mmCIF file of C-alpha atoms in Angstrom:
data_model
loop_
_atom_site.group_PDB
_atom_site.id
_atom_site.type_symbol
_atom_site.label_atom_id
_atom_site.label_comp_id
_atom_site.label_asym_id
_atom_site.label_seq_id
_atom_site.Cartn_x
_atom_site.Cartn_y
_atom_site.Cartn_z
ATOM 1 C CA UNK A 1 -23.858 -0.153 3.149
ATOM 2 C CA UNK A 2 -20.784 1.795 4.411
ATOM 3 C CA UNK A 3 -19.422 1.336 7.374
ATOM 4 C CA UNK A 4 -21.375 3.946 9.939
ATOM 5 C CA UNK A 5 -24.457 2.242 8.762
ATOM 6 C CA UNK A 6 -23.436 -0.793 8.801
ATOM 7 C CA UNK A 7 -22.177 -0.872 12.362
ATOM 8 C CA UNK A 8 -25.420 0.997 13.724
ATOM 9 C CA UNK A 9 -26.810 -1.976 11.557
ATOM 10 C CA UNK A 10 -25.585 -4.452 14.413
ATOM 11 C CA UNK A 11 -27.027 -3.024 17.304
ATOM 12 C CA UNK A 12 -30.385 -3.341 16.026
ATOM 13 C CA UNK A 13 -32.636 -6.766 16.032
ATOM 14 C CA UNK A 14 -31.327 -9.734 15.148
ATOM 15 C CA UNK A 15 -28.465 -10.324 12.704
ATOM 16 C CA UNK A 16 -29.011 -12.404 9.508
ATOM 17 C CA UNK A 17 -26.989 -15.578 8.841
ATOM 18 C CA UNK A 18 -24.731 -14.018 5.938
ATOM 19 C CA UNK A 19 -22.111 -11.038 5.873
ATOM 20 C CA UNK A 20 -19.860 -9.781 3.083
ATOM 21 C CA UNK A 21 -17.220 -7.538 4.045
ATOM 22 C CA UNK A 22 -15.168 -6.527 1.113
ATOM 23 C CA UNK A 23 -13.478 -3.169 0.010
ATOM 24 C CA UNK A 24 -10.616 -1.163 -0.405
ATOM 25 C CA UNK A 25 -9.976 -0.693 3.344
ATOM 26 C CA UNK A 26 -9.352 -2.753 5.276
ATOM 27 C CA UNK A 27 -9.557 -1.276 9.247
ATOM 28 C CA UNK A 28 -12.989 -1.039 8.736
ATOM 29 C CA UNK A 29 -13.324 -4.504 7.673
ATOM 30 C CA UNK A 30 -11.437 -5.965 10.567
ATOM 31 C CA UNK A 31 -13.228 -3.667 13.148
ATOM 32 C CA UNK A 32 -16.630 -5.015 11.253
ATOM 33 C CA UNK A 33 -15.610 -8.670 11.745
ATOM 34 C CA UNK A 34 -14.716 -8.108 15.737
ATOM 35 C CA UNK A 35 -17.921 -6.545 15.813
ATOM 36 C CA UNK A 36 -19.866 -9.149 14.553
ATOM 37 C CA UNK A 37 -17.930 -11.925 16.837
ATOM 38 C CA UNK A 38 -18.933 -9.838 19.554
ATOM 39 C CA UNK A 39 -22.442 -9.660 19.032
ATOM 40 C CA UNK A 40 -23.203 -14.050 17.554
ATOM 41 C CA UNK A 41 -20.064 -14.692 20.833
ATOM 42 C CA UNK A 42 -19.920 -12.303 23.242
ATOM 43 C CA UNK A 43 -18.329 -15.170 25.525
ATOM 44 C CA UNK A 44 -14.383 -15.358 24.077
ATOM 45 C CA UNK A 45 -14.246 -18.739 25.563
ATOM 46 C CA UNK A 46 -17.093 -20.409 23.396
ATOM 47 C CA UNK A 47 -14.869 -19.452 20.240
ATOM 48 C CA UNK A 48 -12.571 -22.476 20.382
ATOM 49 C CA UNK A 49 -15.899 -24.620 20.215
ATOM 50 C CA UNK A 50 -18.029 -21.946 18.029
ATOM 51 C CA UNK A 51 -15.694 -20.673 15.310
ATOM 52 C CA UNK A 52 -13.969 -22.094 12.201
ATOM 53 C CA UNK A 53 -12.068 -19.569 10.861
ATOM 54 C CA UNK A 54 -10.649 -20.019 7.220
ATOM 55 C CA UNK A 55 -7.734 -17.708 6.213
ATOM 56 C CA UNK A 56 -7.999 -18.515 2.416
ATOM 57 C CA UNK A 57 -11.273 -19.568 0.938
ATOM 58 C CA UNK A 58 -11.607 -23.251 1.234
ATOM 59 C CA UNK A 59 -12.560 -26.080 -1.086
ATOM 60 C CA UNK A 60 -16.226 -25.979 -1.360
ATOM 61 C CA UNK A 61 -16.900 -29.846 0.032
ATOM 62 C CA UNK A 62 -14.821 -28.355 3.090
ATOM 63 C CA UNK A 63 -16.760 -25.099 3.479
ATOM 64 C CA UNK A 64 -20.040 -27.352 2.416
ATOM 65 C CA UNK A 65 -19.202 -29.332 6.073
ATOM 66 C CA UNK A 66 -18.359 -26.405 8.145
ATOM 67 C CA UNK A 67 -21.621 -24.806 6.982
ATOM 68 C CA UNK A 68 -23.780 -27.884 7.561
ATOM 69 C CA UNK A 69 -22.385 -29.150 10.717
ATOM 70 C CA UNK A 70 -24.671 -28.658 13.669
ATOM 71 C CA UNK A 71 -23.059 -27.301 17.072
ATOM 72 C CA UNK A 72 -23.011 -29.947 20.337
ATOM 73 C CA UNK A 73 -21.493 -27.716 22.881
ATOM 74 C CA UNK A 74 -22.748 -24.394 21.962
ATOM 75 C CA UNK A 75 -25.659 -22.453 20.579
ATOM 76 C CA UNK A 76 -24.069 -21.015 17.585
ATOM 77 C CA UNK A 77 -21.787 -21.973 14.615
ATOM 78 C CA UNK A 78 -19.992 -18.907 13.168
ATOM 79 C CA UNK A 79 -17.869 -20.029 9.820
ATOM 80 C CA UNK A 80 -15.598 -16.793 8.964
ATOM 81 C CA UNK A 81 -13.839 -17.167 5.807
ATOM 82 C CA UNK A 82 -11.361 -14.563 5.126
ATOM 83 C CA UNK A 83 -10.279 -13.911 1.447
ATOM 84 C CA UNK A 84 -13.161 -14.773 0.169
ATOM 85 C CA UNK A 85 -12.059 -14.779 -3.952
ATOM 86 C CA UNK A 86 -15.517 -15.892 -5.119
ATOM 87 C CA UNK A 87 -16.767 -12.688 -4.606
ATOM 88 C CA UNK A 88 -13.967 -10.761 -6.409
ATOM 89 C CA UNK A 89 -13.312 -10.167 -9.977
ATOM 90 C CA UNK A 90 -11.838 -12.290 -12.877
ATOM 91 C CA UNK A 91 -8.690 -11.101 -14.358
ATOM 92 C CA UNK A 92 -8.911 -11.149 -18.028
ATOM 93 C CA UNK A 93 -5.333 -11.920 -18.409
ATOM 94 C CA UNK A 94 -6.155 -15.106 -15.930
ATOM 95 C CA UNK A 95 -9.250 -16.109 -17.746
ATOM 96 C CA UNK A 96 -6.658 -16.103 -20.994
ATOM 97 C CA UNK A 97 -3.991 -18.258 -19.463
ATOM 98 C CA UNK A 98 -6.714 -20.888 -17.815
ATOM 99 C CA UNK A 99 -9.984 -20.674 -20.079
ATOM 100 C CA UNK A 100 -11.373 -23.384 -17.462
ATOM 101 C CA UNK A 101 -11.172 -21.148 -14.234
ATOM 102 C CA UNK A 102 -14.112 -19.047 -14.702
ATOM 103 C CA UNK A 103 -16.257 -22.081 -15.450
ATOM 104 C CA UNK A 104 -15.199 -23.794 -12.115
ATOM 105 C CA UNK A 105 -15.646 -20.492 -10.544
ATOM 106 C CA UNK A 106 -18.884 -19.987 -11.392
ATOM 107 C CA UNK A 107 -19.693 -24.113 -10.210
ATOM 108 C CA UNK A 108 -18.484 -23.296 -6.999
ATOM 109 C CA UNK A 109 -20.187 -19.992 -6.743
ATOM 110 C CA UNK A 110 -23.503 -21.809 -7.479
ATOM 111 C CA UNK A 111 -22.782 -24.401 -4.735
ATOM 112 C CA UNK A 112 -22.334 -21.740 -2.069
ATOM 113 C CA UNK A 113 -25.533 -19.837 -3.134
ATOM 114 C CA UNK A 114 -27.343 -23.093 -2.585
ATOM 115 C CA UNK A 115 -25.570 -23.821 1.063
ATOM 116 C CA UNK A 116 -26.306 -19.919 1.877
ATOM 117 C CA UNK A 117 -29.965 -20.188 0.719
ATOM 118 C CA UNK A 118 -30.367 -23.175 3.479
ATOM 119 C CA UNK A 119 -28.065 -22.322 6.460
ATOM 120 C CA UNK A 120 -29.079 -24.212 9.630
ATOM 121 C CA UNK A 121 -30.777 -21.695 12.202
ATOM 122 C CA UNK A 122 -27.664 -22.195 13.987
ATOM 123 C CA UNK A 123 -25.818 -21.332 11.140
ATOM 124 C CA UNK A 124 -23.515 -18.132 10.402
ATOM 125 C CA UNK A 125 -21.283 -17.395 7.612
ATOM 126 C CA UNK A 126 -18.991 -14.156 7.623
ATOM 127 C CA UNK A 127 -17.149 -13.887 4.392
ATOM 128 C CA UNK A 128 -14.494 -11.013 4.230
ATOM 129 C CA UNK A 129 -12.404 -9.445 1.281
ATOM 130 C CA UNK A 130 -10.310 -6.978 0.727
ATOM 131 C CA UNK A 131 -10.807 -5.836 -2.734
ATOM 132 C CA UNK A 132 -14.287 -4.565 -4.262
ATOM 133 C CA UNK A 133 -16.178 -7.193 -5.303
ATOM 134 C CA UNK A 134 -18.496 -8.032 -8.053
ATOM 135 C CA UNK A 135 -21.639 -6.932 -8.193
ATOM 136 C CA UNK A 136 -22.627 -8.887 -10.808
ATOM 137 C CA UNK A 137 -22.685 -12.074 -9.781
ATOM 138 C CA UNK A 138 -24.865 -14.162 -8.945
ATOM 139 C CA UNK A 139 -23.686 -14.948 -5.222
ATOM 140 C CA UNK A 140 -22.762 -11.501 -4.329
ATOM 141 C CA UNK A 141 -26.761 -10.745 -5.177
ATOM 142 C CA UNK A 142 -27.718 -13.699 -2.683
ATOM 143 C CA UNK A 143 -26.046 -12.213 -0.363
ATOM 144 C CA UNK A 144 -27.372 -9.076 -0.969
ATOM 145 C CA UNK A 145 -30.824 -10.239 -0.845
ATOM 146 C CA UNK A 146 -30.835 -12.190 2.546
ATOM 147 C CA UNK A 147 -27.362 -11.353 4.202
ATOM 148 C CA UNK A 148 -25.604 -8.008 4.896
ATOM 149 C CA UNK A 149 -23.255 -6.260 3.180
ATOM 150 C CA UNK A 150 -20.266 -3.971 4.411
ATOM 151 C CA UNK A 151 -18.574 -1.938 1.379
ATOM 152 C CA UNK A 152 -15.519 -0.578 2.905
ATOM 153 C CA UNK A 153 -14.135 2.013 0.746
ATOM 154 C CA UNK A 154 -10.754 3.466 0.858
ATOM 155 C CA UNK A 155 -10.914 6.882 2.402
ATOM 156 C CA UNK A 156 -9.882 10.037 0.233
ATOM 157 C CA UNK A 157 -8.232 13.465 1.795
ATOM 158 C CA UNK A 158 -11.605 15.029 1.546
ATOM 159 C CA UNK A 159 -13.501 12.185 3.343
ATOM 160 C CA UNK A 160 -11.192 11.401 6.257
ATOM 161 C CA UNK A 161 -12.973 13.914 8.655
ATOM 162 C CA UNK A 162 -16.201 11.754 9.680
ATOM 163 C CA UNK A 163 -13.828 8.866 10.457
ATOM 164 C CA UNK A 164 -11.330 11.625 12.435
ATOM 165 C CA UNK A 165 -14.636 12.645 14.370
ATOM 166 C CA UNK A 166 -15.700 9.069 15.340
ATOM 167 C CA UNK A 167 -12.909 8.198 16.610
ATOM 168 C CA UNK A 168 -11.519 10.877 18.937
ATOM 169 C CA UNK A 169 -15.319 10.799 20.253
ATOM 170 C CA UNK A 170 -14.533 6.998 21.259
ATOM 171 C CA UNK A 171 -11.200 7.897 22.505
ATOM 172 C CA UNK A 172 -12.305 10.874 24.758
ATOM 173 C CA UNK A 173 -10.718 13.231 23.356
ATOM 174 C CA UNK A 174 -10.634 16.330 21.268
ATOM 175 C CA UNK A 175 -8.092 18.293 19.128
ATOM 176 C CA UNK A 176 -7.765 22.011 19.000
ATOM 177 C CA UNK A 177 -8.341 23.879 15.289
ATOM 178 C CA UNK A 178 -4.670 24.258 14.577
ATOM 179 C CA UNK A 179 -4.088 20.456 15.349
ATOM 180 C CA UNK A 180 -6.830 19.272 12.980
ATOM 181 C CA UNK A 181 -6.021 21.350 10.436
ATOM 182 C CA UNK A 182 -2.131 19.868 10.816
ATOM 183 C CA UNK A 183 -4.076 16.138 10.462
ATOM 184 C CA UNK A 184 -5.833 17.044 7.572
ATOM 185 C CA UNK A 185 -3.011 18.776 5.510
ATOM 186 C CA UNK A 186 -0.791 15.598 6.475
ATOM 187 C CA UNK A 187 -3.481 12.911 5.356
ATOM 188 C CA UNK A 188 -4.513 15.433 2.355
ATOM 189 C CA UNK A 189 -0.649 14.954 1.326
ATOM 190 C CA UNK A 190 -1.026 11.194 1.330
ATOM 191 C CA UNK A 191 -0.551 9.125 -1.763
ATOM 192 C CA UNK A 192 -2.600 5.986 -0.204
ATOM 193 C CA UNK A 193 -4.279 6.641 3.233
ATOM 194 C CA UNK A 194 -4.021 3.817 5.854
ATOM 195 C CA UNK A 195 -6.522 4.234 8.620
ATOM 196 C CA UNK A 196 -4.571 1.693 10.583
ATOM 197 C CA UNK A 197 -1.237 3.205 10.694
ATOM 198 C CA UNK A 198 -3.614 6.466 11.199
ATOM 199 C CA UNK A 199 -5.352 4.671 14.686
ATOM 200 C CA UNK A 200 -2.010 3.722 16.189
ATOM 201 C CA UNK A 201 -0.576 6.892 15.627
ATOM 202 C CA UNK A 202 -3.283 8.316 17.583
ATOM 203 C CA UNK A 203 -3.320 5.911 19.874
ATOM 204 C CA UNK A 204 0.292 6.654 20.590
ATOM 205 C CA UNK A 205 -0.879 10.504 20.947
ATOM 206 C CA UNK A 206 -2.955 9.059 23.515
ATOM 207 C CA UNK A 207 -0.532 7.365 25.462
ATOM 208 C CA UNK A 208 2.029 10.211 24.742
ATOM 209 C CA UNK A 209 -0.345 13.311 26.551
ATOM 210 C CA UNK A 210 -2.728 13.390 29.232
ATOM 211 C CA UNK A 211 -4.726 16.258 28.210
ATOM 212 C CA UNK A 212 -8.050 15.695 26.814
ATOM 213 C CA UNK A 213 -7.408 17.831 23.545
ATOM 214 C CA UNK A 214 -4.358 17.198 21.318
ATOM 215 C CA UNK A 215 -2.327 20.083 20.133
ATOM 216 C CA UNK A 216 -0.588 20.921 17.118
ATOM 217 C CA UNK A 217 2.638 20.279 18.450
ATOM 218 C CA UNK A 218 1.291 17.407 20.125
ATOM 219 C CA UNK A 219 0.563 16.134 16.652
ATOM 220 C CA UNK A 220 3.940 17.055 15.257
ATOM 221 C CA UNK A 221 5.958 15.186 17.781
ATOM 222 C CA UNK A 222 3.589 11.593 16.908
ATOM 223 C CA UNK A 223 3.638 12.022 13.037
ATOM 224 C CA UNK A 224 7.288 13.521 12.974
ATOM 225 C CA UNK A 225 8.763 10.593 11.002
ATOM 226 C CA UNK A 226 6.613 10.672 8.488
ATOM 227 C CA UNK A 227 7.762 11.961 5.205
ATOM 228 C CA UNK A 228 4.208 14.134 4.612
ATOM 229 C CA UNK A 229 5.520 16.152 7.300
ATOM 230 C CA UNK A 230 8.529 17.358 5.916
ATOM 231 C CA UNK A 231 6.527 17.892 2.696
ATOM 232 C CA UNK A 232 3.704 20.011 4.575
ATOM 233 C CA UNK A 233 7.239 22.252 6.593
ATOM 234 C CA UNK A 234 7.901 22.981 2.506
ATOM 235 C CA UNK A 235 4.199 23.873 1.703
ATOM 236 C CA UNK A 236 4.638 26.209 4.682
ATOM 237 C CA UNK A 237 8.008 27.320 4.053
ATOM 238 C CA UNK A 238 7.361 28.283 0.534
ATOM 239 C CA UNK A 239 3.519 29.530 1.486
ATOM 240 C CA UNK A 240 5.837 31.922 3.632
ATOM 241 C CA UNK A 241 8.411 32.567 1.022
ATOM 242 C CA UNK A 242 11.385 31.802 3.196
ATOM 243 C CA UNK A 243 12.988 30.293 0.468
ATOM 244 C CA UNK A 244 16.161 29.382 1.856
ATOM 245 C CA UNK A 245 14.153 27.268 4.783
ATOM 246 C CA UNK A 246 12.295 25.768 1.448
ATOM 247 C CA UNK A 247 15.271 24.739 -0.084
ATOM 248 C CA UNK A 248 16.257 23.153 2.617
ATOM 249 C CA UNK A 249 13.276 21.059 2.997
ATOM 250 C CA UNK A 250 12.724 20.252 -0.559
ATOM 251 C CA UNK A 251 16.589 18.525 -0.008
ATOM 252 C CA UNK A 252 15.199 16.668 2.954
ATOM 253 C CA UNK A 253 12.045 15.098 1.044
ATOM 254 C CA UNK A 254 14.103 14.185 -2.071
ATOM 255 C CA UNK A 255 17.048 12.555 0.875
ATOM 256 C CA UNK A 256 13.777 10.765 2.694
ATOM 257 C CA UNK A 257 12.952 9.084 -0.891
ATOM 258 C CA UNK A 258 9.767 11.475 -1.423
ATOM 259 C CA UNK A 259 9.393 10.839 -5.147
ATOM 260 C CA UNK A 260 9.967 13.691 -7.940
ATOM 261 C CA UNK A 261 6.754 13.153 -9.040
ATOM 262 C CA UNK A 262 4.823 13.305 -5.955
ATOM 263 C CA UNK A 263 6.376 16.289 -4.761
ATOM 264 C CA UNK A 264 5.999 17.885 -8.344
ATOM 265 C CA UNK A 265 2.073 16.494 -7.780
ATOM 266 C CA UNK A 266 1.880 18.894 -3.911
ATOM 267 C CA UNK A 267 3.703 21.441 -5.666
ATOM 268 C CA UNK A 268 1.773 21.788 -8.419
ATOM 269 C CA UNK A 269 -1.931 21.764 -6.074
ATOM 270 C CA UNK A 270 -0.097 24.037 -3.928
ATOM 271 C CA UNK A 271 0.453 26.936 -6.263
ATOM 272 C CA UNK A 272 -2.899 25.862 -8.223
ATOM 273 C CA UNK A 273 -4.760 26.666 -4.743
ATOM 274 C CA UNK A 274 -3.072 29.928 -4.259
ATOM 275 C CA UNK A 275 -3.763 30.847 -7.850
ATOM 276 C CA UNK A 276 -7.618 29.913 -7.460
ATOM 277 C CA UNK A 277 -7.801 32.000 -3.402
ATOM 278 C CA UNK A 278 -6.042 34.686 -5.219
ATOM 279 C CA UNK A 279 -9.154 34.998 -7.733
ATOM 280 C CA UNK A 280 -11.470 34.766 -4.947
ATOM 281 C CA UNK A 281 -9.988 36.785 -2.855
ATOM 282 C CA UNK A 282 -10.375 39.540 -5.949
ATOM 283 C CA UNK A 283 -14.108 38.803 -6.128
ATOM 284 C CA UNK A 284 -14.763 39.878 -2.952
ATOM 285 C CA UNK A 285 -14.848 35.725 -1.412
ATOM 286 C CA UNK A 286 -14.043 37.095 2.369
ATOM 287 C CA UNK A 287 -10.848 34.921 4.319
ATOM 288 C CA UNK A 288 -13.437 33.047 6.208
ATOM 289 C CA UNK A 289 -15.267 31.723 3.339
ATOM 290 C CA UNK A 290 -12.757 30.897 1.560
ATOM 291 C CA UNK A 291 -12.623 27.158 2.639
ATOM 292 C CA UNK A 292 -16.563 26.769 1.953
ATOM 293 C CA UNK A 293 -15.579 28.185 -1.673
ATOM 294 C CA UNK A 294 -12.349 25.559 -2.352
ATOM 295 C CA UNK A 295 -14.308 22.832 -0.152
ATOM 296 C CA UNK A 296 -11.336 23.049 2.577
ATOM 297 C CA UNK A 297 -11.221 23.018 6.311
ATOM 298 C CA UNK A 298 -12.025 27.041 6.905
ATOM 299 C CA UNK A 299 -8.514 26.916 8.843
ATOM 300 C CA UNK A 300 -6.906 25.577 6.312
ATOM 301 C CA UNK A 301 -8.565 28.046 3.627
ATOM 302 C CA UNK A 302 -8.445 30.816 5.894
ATOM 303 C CA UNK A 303 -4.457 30.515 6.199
ATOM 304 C CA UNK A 304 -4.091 29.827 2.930
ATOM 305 C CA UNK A 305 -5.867 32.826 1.715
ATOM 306 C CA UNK A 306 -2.970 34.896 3.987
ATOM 307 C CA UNK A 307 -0.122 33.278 2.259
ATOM 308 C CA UNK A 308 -2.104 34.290 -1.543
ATOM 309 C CA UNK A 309 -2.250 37.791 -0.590
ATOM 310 C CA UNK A 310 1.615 38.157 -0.789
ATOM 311 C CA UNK A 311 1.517 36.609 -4.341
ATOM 312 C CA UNK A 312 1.040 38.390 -7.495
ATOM 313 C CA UNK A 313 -1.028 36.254 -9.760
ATOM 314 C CA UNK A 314 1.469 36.812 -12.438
ATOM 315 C CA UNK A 315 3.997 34.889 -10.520
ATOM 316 C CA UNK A 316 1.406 31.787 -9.823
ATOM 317 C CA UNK A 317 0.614 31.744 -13.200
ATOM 318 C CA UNK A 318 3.880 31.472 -14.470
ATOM 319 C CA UNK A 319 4.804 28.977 -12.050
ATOM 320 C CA UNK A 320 2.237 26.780 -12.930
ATOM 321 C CA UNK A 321 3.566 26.806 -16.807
ATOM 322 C CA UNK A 322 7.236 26.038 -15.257
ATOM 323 C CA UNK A 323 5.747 23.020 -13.371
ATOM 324 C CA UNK A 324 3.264 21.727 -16.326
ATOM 325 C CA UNK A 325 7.328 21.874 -18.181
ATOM 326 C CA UNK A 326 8.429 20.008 -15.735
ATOM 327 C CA UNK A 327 6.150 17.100 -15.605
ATOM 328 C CA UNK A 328 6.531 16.815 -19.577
ATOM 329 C CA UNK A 329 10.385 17.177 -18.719
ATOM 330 C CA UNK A 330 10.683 14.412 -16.469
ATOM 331 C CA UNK A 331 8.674 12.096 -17.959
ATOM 332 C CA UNK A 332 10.414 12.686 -21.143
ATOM 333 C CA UNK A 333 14.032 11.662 -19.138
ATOM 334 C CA UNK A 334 15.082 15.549 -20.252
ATOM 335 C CA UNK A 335 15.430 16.871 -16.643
ATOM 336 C CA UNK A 336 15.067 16.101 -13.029
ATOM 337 C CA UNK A 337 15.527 17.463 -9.361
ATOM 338 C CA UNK A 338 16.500 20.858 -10.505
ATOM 339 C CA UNK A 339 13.325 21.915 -11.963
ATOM 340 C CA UNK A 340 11.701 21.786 -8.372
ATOM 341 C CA UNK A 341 14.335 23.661 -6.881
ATOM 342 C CA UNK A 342 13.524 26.568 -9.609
ATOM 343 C CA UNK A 343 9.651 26.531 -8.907
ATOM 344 C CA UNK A 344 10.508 26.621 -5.324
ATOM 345 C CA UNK A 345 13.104 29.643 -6.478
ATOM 346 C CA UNK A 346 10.378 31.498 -8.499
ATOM 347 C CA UNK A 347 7.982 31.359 -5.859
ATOM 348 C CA UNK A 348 9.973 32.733 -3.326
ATOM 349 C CA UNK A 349 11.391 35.587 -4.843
ATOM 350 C CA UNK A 350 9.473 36.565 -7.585
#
């Protein structure tokens, strides 16, 4: 289950004896696991007695012991066992190099389906993993079947705003339109979203205001360092066609070590998303609905839909054909940096 479920999961009844969490991300997966500690030892002090914790999984007749072993001093044994590999996939290349590994593998994944299947009542095994794990097998179905399962996916652009919800709701606080919509162009200009660094930035935002709903500039001054910000100033820049100011900014990516190809990648969706409000906008799509239509924030489609309307869709369209030249360019070692510069150029003053 994901992770809203599965943490609404732990407030209700009582919690079975087994719990996977494995995925992509891995905030939710340590938030999951303090979770669960909370609930099976809500007393911090009965975890030095309570807990084994394993930070790489363990021989099995070592695991076997910890899972078996009956409690003296407290009610509960909780076994966590973090990097749990006998839930993951093979690697074929692996399996090539050591044709015995996947038959051992398999032994000791048959072993821990048999401990699992007769835990102790006192009993509780939390297995964590950060890497999707296989379905297939034979233990990950056990666990399935009588345990609890978290899958923590990694968050996309377009799926960060649930998560952005949840947690300003348990922070107290609230962010005006202008701020979100600076959050979501930043995350949207992400190569690999980190919900952790995400949290303490926020958290910092907390510290660094009083107020009860963040501002755009309040945003600006916590996520200044980071290079997506520069890149969403040249969005903006060339959105406006100040093209000097874009110039500018394009230097400052390439000086911050923002790759060719990711800024050819923003470029490239940033002139393809004029192109398409453009269209709409000629249909008769109204400003307003324009995010609804391109499945945006309706700030952020509303504001982009401004910046189209100074565009001819001549000049789009022959900017994209410049920047589909340039990726074949660069790959092809035939030209570099300057090839941006000219999009940027051709935008601005065509």
């Amino acid at each position: 289950m994901n992770y809203a479920d599965f943490m609404a999961s732990l407030a209700r009844g009582e919690l079975p004896h087994v719990f996977l969490l494995a995925g992509e991300e891995p905030y939710y997966i340590v938030r999951a696991e303090e979770a669960i500690l909370r609930r099976l030892l809500p007393d911090e002090s009965e975890r030095a007695d309570a807990l084994v914790r394993y930070e790489e999984m363990p021989p099995m007749p070592a695991l076997a012991e910890s899972l078996e072993t009956i409690p003296f001093f407290t009610e509960k044994n909780v076994v966590l066992v973090h990097g749990a590999s006998l839930f993951g996939g093979g690697k074929k290349k692996e399996a090539a190099e050591a044709p015995d590994a996947p038959a051992q593998k398999d032994t000791n994944a048959d072993a821990l389906c048999e401990l699992l299947a007769d835990l102790p009542l006192s009993t509780y095994a939390v297995f964590t993993l950060h890497a999707k794990p296989d379905k297939r097998k034979k233990i990950y179905k056990a666990v399935e079947k009588s345990g609890r399962i978290l899958e923590s996916e990694a968050l996309r652009p377009w799926t960060i705003e649930p998560w952005l919800n949840a947690r300003l709701r348990e922070m107290g606080r609230a962010m005006h339109p202008r701020a979100r919509a600076f959050f979501l162009n930043i995350t949207g200009m992400m190569q690999t979203i980190s919900l952790e660094f995400l949290d303490r930035q926020l958290e910092k935002l907390a510290l660094y205001t009083d107020e009860k709903t963040f501002t755009e500039d309040d945003l600006r001054a916590a996520f200044s360092e980071m290079p997506e910000v520069s890149v969403f100033a040249l969005m903006d820049a060339v959105n406006a066609r100040d093209c000097a100011r874009a110039l500018t900014l394009l230097a400052r990516c390439m000086a911050d070590g923002v790759h060719f190809t990711v800024l050819l990648a923003l470029l490239t969706r940033n002139t393809r998303q004029l192109w398409q409000a453009k269209r709409l906008l000629g249909r008769g799509t109204p400003l307003r609905g324009l995010g609804a239509a391109m499945k945006l924030n309706p700030f952020i489609g509303e504001k982009l839909g401004r910046s189209a309307q100074g565009f001819r869709e001549s000049t789009l369209k022959s900017v994209m054909l410049v920047l589909a030249d340039a990726d074949y360019l660069m790959k092809t070692g035939q030209a570099g940096e300057e090839l941006l510069e000219d999009a940027v150029i051709r935008l601005c003053k065509s």
